[in-house]
Short mmCIF file of C-alpha atoms in Angstrom, two decimals:
data_model
loop_
_atom_site.label_atom_id
_atom_site.label_comp_id
_atom_site.label_asym_id
_atom_site.label_seq_id
_atom_site.Cartn_x
_atom_site.Cartn_y
_atom_site.Cartn_z
CA MET A 929 -44.01 -37.20 35.06
CA GLY A 930 -44.13 -38.77 32.15
CA GLU A 931 -44.48 -35.44 30.22
CA ARG A 932 -41.83 -34.08 32.02
CA SER A 933 -39.28 -37.14 31.37
CA THR A 934 -40.35 -36.91 27.73
CA GLU A 935 -39.76 -33.10 27.03
CA GLN A 936 -36.12 -33.23 29.17
CA GLN A 937 -35.61 -35.94 27.24
CA ALA A 938 -36.18 -34.32 24.16
CA ARG A 939 -34.20 -31.20 25.76
CA VAL A 940 -31.39 -33.63 26.24
CA SER A 941 -31.13 -34.64 22.32
CA VAL A 942 -31.46 -30.56 21.22
CA THR A 943 -28.34 -30.88 23.07
CA PHE A 944 -26.67 -33.61 22.09
CA VAL A 945 -27.05 -33.07 18.34
CA ASN A 946 -25.86 -29.15 18.07
CA ALA A 947 -22.86 -29.79 20.10
CA PRO A 948 -21.06 -31.41 17.44
CA SER A 949 -22.28 -28.85 15.63
CA SER A 950 -20.82 -25.72 18.02
CA TRP A 951 -18.06 -28.06 18.83
CA LYS A 952 -16.72 -27.80 14.71
CA LYS A 953 -17.34 -24.64 14.38
CA ALA A 954 -14.96 -23.54 17.42
CA GLN A 955 -12.34 -26.53 15.60
CA ALA A 956 -12.63 -24.20 12.16
CA LYS A 957 -12.65 -20.90 13.36
CA LEU A 958 -8.88 -21.88 16.52
CA ARG A 959 -7.33 -23.72 13.04
CA LYS A 960 -8.24 -20.59 10.95
CA ALA A 961 -6.08 -18.57 13.85
CA SER A 962 -3.78 -20.52 14.02
CA SER A 963 -3.16 -20.82 11.00
CA HIS A 964 -3.10 -17.16 11.02
CA LEU A 965 -0.65 -16.83 13.95
CA GLY A 966 1.28 -19.38 13.00
CA LEU A 967 1.90 -17.65 9.39
CA ILE A 968 3.38 -14.69 11.85
CA LEU A 969 5.42 -17.44 14.48
CA LEU A 970 6.92 -17.86 11.45
CA LEU A 971 8.10 -14.78 10.49
CA MET A 972 9.34 -13.18 13.30
CA VAL A 973 11.30 -16.60 13.64
CA TYR A 974 12.88 -15.83 10.58
CA THR A 975 13.28 -12.75 10.57
CA ALA A 976 15.26 -13.39 14.31
CA GLY A 977 17.27 -15.93 12.74
CA GLY A 978 18.76 -13.90 9.98
CA ALA A 979 19.62 -10.75 12.01
CA LYS A 980 21.38 -12.99 14.70
CA VAL A 981 23.33 -14.70 10.98
CA PHE A 982 23.87 -11.03 9.49
CA GLN A 983 25.40 -9.78 13.06
CA ASP A 984 28.05 -13.25 13.41
CA ILE A 985 29.25 -12.31 9.82
CA GLU A 986 28.70 -8.56 9.43
CA LEU A 987 29.89 -7.11 12.63
CA PRO A 988 33.56 -8.43 13.01
CA ARG A 989 34.40 -6.66 9.78
CA GLU A 990 32.58 -3.40 10.87
CA ARG A 991 35.11 -3.38 13.87
CA ALA A 992 37.47 -4.34 11.52
CA ASP A 993 36.82 -1.39 9.77
CA VAL A 994 36.13 0.33 12.46
CA GLU A 995 39.95 0.38 13.82
CA GLU A 996 41.47 0.27 10.66
CA VAL A 997 39.97 3.64 9.89
CA TYR A 998 40.45 5.70 13.04
CA GLY A 999 43.57 4.75 13.35
CA ARG A 1000 44.74 5.87 10.08
CA VAL A 1001 42.86 9.64 11.30
CA MET A 1002 44.60 9.29 14.65
CA ASP A 1003 48.09 9.03 12.53
CA SER A 1004 47.67 11.91 9.66
CA ARG A 1005 45.88 13.50 13.02
CA ARG A 1006 49.10 13.55 15.10
CA GLN A 1007 51.38 14.48 12.01
CA LEU A 1008 49.60 17.36 11.44
CA VAL A 1009 49.92 18.65 14.65
CA GLY A 1010 53.43 17.69 15.19
CA THR A 1011 54.26 19.56 12.22
CA ILE A 1012 52.32 22.52 13.09
CA VAL A 1013 54.17 22.59 16.28
CA ASN A 1014 57.52 21.46 16.16
CA SER A 1015 58.64 22.58 12.48
CA SER A 1016 61.60 24.69 13.12
CA ASP A 1017 61.73 26.17 9.33
CA VAL A 1018 59.36 29.24 8.39
CA ALA A 1019 59.91 28.78 5.24
CA ARG A 1020 57.96 26.32 4.26
CA ILE A 1021 55.57 25.48 7.21
CA SER A 1022 52.92 26.69 5.10
CA ALA A 1023 53.26 23.95 2.52
CA ASN A 1024 54.11 21.28 4.31
CA VAL A 1025 51.22 22.17 7.06
CA SER A 1026 49.21 22.22 3.01
CA SER A 1027 50.12 18.83 2.06
CA LEU A 1028 49.51 16.92 5.71
CA LEU A 1029 45.65 19.03 5.42
CA GLU A 1030 44.62 17.28 2.62
CA LYS A 1031 46.43 14.27 4.00
CA TYR A 1032 43.87 14.40 6.43
CA GLU A 1033 41.15 15.51 5.09
CA ALA A 1034 41.07 12.52 2.45
CA VAL A 1035 41.01 10.35 5.57
CA LEU A 1036 38.28 11.90 7.65
CA LEU A 1037 36.55 11.97 4.15
CA GLU A 1038 37.15 8.25 3.72
CA ALA A 1039 35.47 7.85 6.91
CA VAL A 1040 33.13 9.47 6.58
CA ARG A 1041 32.40 7.65 3.50
CA SER A 1042 32.70 3.91 5.82
CA GLY A 1043 30.44 5.11 7.82
CA VAL A 1044 32.57 6.16 11.29
CA ASP A 1045 31.54 7.72 13.47
CA LEU A 1046 34.64 10.09 14.79
CA THR A 1047 32.22 11.98 17.48
CA PRO A 1048 34.86 14.44 20.22
CA GLY A 1049 34.24 12.71 23.39
CA GLN A 1050 32.63 9.10 22.17
CA THR A 1051 33.22 7.87 24.96
CA SER A 1052 31.96 3.75 23.42
CA TYR A 1053 31.75 3.22 19.48
CA LYS A 1054 28.03 2.41 18.73
CA TYR A 1055 28.07 -0.37 16.24
CA LYS A 1056 25.43 -0.66 13.22
CA TRP A 1057 25.71 -4.19 12.98
CA ASN A 1058 23.91 -4.42 16.85
CA TYR A 1059 21.24 -7.22 17.08
CA ILE A 1060 18.95 -4.56 17.47
CA HIS A 1061 20.21 -2.72 13.74
CA SER A 1062 21.20 -6.08 12.42
CA LEU A 1063 17.34 -6.78 12.74
CA PHE A 1064 15.49 -3.86 11.76
CA PHE A 1065 17.62 -4.51 8.55
CA THR A 1066 16.29 -7.78 8.17
CA SER A 1067 12.68 -6.67 8.19
CA THR A 1068 13.68 -3.80 5.51
CA VAL A 1069 15.27 -6.83 3.81
CA LEU A 1070 12.55 -8.59 3.54
CA THR A 1071 9.29 -5.92 3.40
CA THR A 1072 11.67 -4.32 0.18
CA ILE A 1073 11.94 -1.76 1.65
CA GLY A 1074 15.52 -1.14 1.82
CA TYR A 1075 16.36 1.76 3.17
CA GLY A 1076 20.46 1.81 2.15
CA ASN A 1077 21.79 3.28 5.46
CA MET A 1078 23.43 0.10 5.88
CA ALA A 1079 24.65 -3.35 3.57
CA PRO A 1080 26.22 -5.99 3.99
CA ARG A 1081 30.02 -5.60 2.77
CA THR A 1082 31.59 -9.39 2.91
CA VAL A 1083 31.10 -12.37 0.48
CA ALA A 1084 29.47 -14.42 2.61
CA GLY A 1085 27.31 -11.90 3.89
CA ARG A 1086 26.37 -10.69 0.65
CA LEU A 1087 25.51 -14.22 -1.03
CA PHE A 1088 23.70 -15.22 2.31
CA CYS A 1089 21.79 -11.79 1.74
CA MET A 1090 20.35 -12.73 -1.68
CA LEU A 1091 19.20 -16.10 -0.26
CA PHE A 1092 17.44 -15.06 3.19
CA ALA A 1093 15.69 -12.34 0.52
CA MET A 1094 14.74 -14.63 -2.30
CA ILE A 1095 13.22 -16.86 1.01
CA GLY A 1096 12.45 -14.43 3.07
CA ILE A 1097 10.17 -11.82 0.75
CA PRO A 1098 7.77 -14.63 -1.09
CA LEU A 1099 7.08 -15.44 2.93
CA THR A 1100 6.62 -11.99 4.05
CA VAL A 1101 4.25 -11.38 1.18
CA THR A 1102 2.17 -13.54 2.30
CA VAL A 1103 2.22 -12.68 5.86
CA ILE A 1104 0.91 -8.95 4.22
CA ALA A 1105 -1.20 -10.63 1.96
CA ASP A 1106 -2.62 -12.74 4.47
CA LEU A 1107 -3.30 -9.79 7.61
CA GLY A 1108 -4.73 -8.10 4.48
CA ALA A 1109 -7.39 -10.31 3.62
CA LEU A 1110 -7.76 -9.82 7.32
CA PHE A 1111 -8.62 -6.90 7.12
CA ALA A 1112 -10.32 -5.87 3.88
CA THR A 1113 -12.80 -8.81 5.54
CA SER A 1114 -13.43 -6.84 8.87
CA VAL A 1115 -13.73 -3.54 6.82
CA SER A 1116 -16.76 -5.60 4.55
CA ARG A 1117 -18.37 -7.03 7.51
CA LEU A 1118 -18.59 -3.48 9.38
CA TYR A 1119 -19.32 -1.74 6.30
CA GLU A 1120 -22.23 -3.64 5.66
CA ARG A 1121 -23.95 -3.41 9.51
CA LEU A 1122 -23.17 -0.04 9.34
CA LYS A 1123 -25.14 -0.16 6.21
CA GLN A 1124 -28.14 -1.66 7.69
CA ARG A 1125 -28.17 0.17 10.41
CA TRP A 1126 -27.52 2.97 8.17
CA CYS A 1127 -30.98 2.22 5.62
CA SER A 1128 -32.97 0.42 8.81
CA GLY A 1129 -36.18 1.41 9.28
CA ASP A 1130 -39.54 2.59 7.59
CA GLY A 1131 -39.78 1.57 3.61
CA GLY A 1132 -39.39 5.50 2.16
CA ALA A 1133 -36.26 6.36 4.56
CA SER A 1134 -34.88 4.10 3.45
CA SER A 1135 -35.59 4.37 -0.57
CA GLN A 1136 -33.91 7.26 0.05
CA ARG A 1137 -30.82 6.66 1.73
CA GLN A 1138 -29.48 4.27 -0.71
CA MET A 1139 -26.90 5.05 -2.68
CA SER A 1140 -25.44 4.60 -6.25
CA GLU A 1141 -23.56 2.77 -7.12
CA ARG A 1142 -21.06 5.11 -8.24
CA GLN A 1143 -21.49 6.25 -4.56
CA GLU A 1144 -20.41 3.18 -2.98
CA ARG A 1145 -17.62 3.47 -4.83
CA ALA A 1146 -16.82 6.56 -4.68
CA LEU A 1147 -17.22 6.57 -0.46
CA THR A 1148 -15.26 3.59 0.08
CA VAL A 1149 -12.28 5.31 -1.93
CA LEU A 1150 -12.92 8.50 0.12
CA VAL A 1151 -13.26 6.39 3.12
CA SER A 1152 -9.89 4.34 2.89
CA VAL A 1153 -7.23 6.86 1.62
CA ALA A 1154 -9.18 9.05 4.89
CA PHE A 1155 -7.98 5.32 6.80
CA LEU A 1156 -4.38 5.47 5.21
CA VAL A 1157 -3.72 8.82 5.86
CA LEU A 1158 -4.85 8.52 9.18
CA TYR A 1159 -1.78 4.84 9.82
CA ILE A 1160 0.22 7.32 8.57
CA ALA A 1161 -0.61 10.12 10.55
CA ILE A 1162 -0.81 8.12 13.61
CA GLY A 1163 3.65 6.85 12.49
CA GLY A 1164 4.37 10.81 12.27
CA GLY A 1165 3.35 11.70 15.56
CA VAL A 1166 4.72 8.99 17.41
CA PHE A 1167 7.93 9.25 15.80
CA LEU A 1168 7.78 12.64 16.10
CA LEU A 1169 8.54 11.87 20.50
CA TRP A 1170 11.01 9.40 19.63
CA GLU A 1171 12.78 11.40 16.82
CA GLU A 1172 14.33 14.42 16.51
CA TRP A 1173 12.03 15.40 13.43
CA THR A 1174 9.14 18.13 12.36
CA PHE A 1175 6.42 16.68 12.68
CA LEU A 1176 6.38 16.49 8.23
CA GLU A 1177 9.59 15.04 7.81
CA SER A 1178 7.57 12.39 10.13
CA PHE A 1179 4.76 12.05 7.85
CA TYR A 1180 7.07 12.42 5.10
CA PHE A 1181 9.22 8.92 5.95
CA CYS A 1182 6.36 6.55 7.52
CA PHE A 1183 4.73 7.83 4.20
CA ILE A 1184 7.19 6.60 2.22
CA THR A 1185 7.59 3.67 3.79
CA MET A 1186 4.57 2.30 4.23
CA THR A 1187 4.42 2.90 -0.01
CA THR A 1188 8.44 0.80 0.12
CA ILE A 1189 9.86 3.61 -1.94
CA GLY A 1190 12.35 4.23 1.23
CA PHE A 1191 15.28 6.43 -0.13
CA GLY A 1192 16.85 6.75 2.74
CA ASP A 1193 17.45 10.29 3.65
CA PHE A 1194 15.75 9.44 7.24
CA VAL A 1195 16.01 6.37 9.36
CA PRO A 1196 15.03 5.90 13.26
CA ALA A 1197 18.31 6.27 14.80
CA ASN A 1198 16.68 5.21 18.25
CA ALA A 1199 17.36 1.81 18.29
CA GLU A 1200 15.32 1.50 21.65
CA TYR A 1201 12.38 1.39 19.17
CA MET A 1202 13.63 -0.31 16.75
CA LEU A 1203 11.21 -3.92 17.44
CA VAL A 1204 7.93 -1.58 17.94
CA CYS A 1205 9.17 0.52 14.42
CA THR A 1206 9.23 -2.72 12.91
CA VAL A 1207 5.60 -4.02 14.08
CA TYR A 1208 4.48 -1.48 12.75
CA ILE A 1209 5.88 -1.79 9.33
CA LEU A 1210 4.52 -4.77 8.93
CA VAL A 1211 0.53 -3.99 10.65
CA GLY A 1212 0.87 -0.60 7.96
CA LEU A 1213 1.72 -2.52 4.50
CA ALA A 1214 -0.61 -5.20 4.78
CA LEU A 1215 -3.25 -2.13 5.40
CA THR A 1216 -1.35 0.05 2.94
CA THR A 1217 -1.61 -3.21 0.11
CA THR A 1218 -5.32 -3.58 1.07
CA ILE A 1219 -6.04 -0.06 1.13
CA ILE A 1220 -4.02 0.30 -2.40
CA GLU A 1221 -6.70 -2.57 -4.42
CA ILE A 1222 -9.68 -1.02 -2.98
CA VAL A 1223 -9.11 2.31 -4.86
CA ARG A 1224 -7.79 0.03 -8.09
CA ARG A 1225 -10.60 -2.71 -8.51
CA GLN A 1226 -13.53 1.05 -7.72
CA TYR A 1227 -10.93 3.04 -10.62
CA ALA A 1228 -11.31 -0.88 -12.66
CA GLN A 1229 -15.41 -0.78 -12.15
CA SER A 1230 -15.63 2.43 -13.25
CA TRP A 1231 -13.41 2.28 -16.11
CA GLN A 1232 -14.65 -0.88 -17.24
CA GLN A 1233 -18.25 0.51 -17.32
CA MET A 1234 -16.96 3.48 -19.55
CA LYS A 1235 -15.11 1.20 -21.33
CA MET A 1236 -18.72 -1.17 -22.70
CA LEU A 1237 -20.79 2.75 -22.20
CA THR A 1238 -18.09 3.85 -25.10
CA ALA A 1239 -17.98 0.30 -27.26
CA ARG A 1240 -21.86 0.34 -27.43
CA LEU A 1241 -22.12 4.66 -28.82
CA GLN A 1242 -18.55 3.95 -31.38
CA SER A 1243 -20.42 0.60 -33.02
CA LEU A 1244 -23.98 2.73 -33.02
CA SER A 1245 -21.85 5.30 -34.93
CA GLY A 1246 -20.96 4.08 -38.20
CA PRO A 1247 -24.73 3.13 -39.37
CA LEU A 1248 -26.54 6.32 -37.83
CA THR A 1249 -23.54 8.26 -39.85
CA GLU A 1250 -24.16 6.75 -42.96
CA HIS A 1251 -28.68 7.01 -42.92
CA LEU A 1252 -28.21 10.39 -42.28
CA LYS A 1253 -26.41 11.14 -44.44
CA LYS A 1254 -28.13 9.10 -46.85
CA LEU A 1255 -31.11 11.31 -45.46
CA GLY A 1256 -29.22 15.19 -45.59
CA GLU A 1257 -28.35 13.22 -49.37
CA HIS A 1258 -31.22 11.66 -50.47
CA GLY A 1259 -34.09 13.89 -48.64
CA HIS A 1260 -37.25 11.00 -48.94
CA GLY A 1261 -37.26 7.45 -49.89
CA VAL A 1262 -34.97 7.07 -47.16
CA THR A 1263 -36.72 4.82 -44.10
CA MET A 1264 -35.04 4.04 -41.00
CA ASP A 1265 -33.37 1.00 -40.83
CA VAL A 1266 -35.02 -1.73 -37.61
CA ASP A 1267 -32.06 -3.61 -37.14
CA LEU A 1268 -31.06 0.35 -36.59
CA LEU A 1269 -34.03 1.54 -34.24
CA ARG A 1270 -33.71 -1.76 -32.09
CA GLU A 1271 -29.86 -0.36 -31.40
CA ILE A 1272 -30.65 3.55 -30.83
CA LYS A 1273 -33.99 1.80 -28.24
CA GLU A 1274 -30.69 -0.64 -27.04
CA LEU A 1275 -28.82 2.89 -26.32
CA ARG A 1276 -31.32 4.60 -25.06
CA LYS A 1277 -31.69 1.58 -21.67
CA THR A 1278 -28.12 1.56 -21.96
CA MET A 1279 -28.21 5.10 -21.31
CA ALA A 1280 -30.42 5.09 -18.35
CA ASN A 1281 -29.67 2.36 -16.87
CA ALA A 1282 -26.15 3.30 -16.68
CA LYS A 1283 -28.65 7.47 -14.91
CA MET A 1284 -29.84 4.66 -12.88
CA LYS A 1285 -27.25 2.47 -11.85
CA ASN A 1286 -23.68 5.10 -11.98
CA GLY A 1287 -25.28 8.72 -11.48
CA PHE A 1288 -24.29 9.79 -14.74
CA ALA A 1289 -25.34 13.24 -14.89
CA TRP A 1290 -27.54 12.12 -18.79
CA ASP A 1291 -29.82 14.66 -19.55
CA ASP A 1292 -33.89 13.77 -20.25
CA ALA A 1293 -34.05 16.25 -23.50
CA GLU A 1294 -30.88 13.93 -24.96
CA LEU A 1295 -32.37 10.37 -24.46
CA ASP A 1296 -35.15 11.87 -25.82
CA ALA A 1297 -33.95 12.92 -28.63
CA LEU A 1298 -31.99 9.08 -28.93
CA ALA A 1299 -35.97 7.84 -29.24
CA PRO A 1300 -36.64 6.44 -32.78
CA GLN A 1301 -39.92 8.76 -34.61
CA PRO A 1302 -40.26 7.06 -37.57
CA PRO A 1303 -43.81 9.39 -38.04
CA VAL A 1304 -41.95 12.53 -37.20
CA LEU A 1305 -39.12 12.20 -39.52
CA GLN A 1306 -42.28 10.63 -42.48
CA ILE A 1307 -44.00 14.25 -42.35
CA VAL A 1308 -41.14 16.39 -42.54
CA ILE A 1309 -40.07 14.24 -45.55
CA TYR A 1310 -43.09 14.87 -47.46
CA GLU A 1311 -43.57 18.79 -46.48
CA SER A 1312 -40.13 19.45 -47.82
CA ASN A 1313 -41.36 17.21 -51.44
CA VAL A 1314 -44.02 20.51 -51.29
#
């Protein structure tokens, strides 16, 4: 009984000691998750509030412009039709109709430039500045895509747009960077797990499966670019179902959007899918930013190593050229400098390490040619004197 009670007390004490640490870990994870969700929710509230403000400012102006342009188009049309039907002056009917037709064409061109839709048989006009389109506009402003199909026309709208972008763009960049860090951490953990599983096994097989640093960089770049292309292709397939586009046009739209180029030649028209499109763009920008940064780092590492090796070769080219020149001019009495021999040894070691780590295709004969061989040089000089 005494031993059992002692064992139970030990278990309780262990549980009591471990409970606070696990609770602290759970609190830390919850705090970290809440910070990520808080940033996303803050961006969502900011975007939704900005869309409402833009709608309240721009929609009345759009309605007034549509009514004015539509009235002028109808007046010009009635004058043209009335002149053709009721004109009794046959001699001047051609000149009158031509003049009124030019006026009608000018009014139509103004309506098209203003974005007024004059489709025949249209029962209700579809205004641009409804709430869904305003929400999509604010998302393009905050992500700096800027398609150009919508823009504020009032002074108040333009002033608010500048203030809204000045505050919202840093917030959006912060959210995208936060999402990108989450994606990068997840990808790195997945890569480490796959690498451990791939390299697990006996020692011989594991050593054969090890990849060089250069091969790992190449594989990382290849997988990252392939994942980005896959994400864009998925978006292209989705927009192919929603819009009257071909797959190439949908893929082109997604690529131009993910790279924040935003030409505006292709813009989603279905308001029902604007919210999904906004989420797709936000997640895609985070992925694109992360993948571009990964590729940039891989290229930067390769370029840095090439610069170091080039600088090393340049530092040796001067002394080596000078000694070879003296050797060719005098033919005897020239000995290899001790410092130069040491530099050549270090160069050989550097090139050998580059071959092992980065997979450079240095030939063993070239490495042997760089090795200092003073005795051979002495023999050659001796025979030349004879």
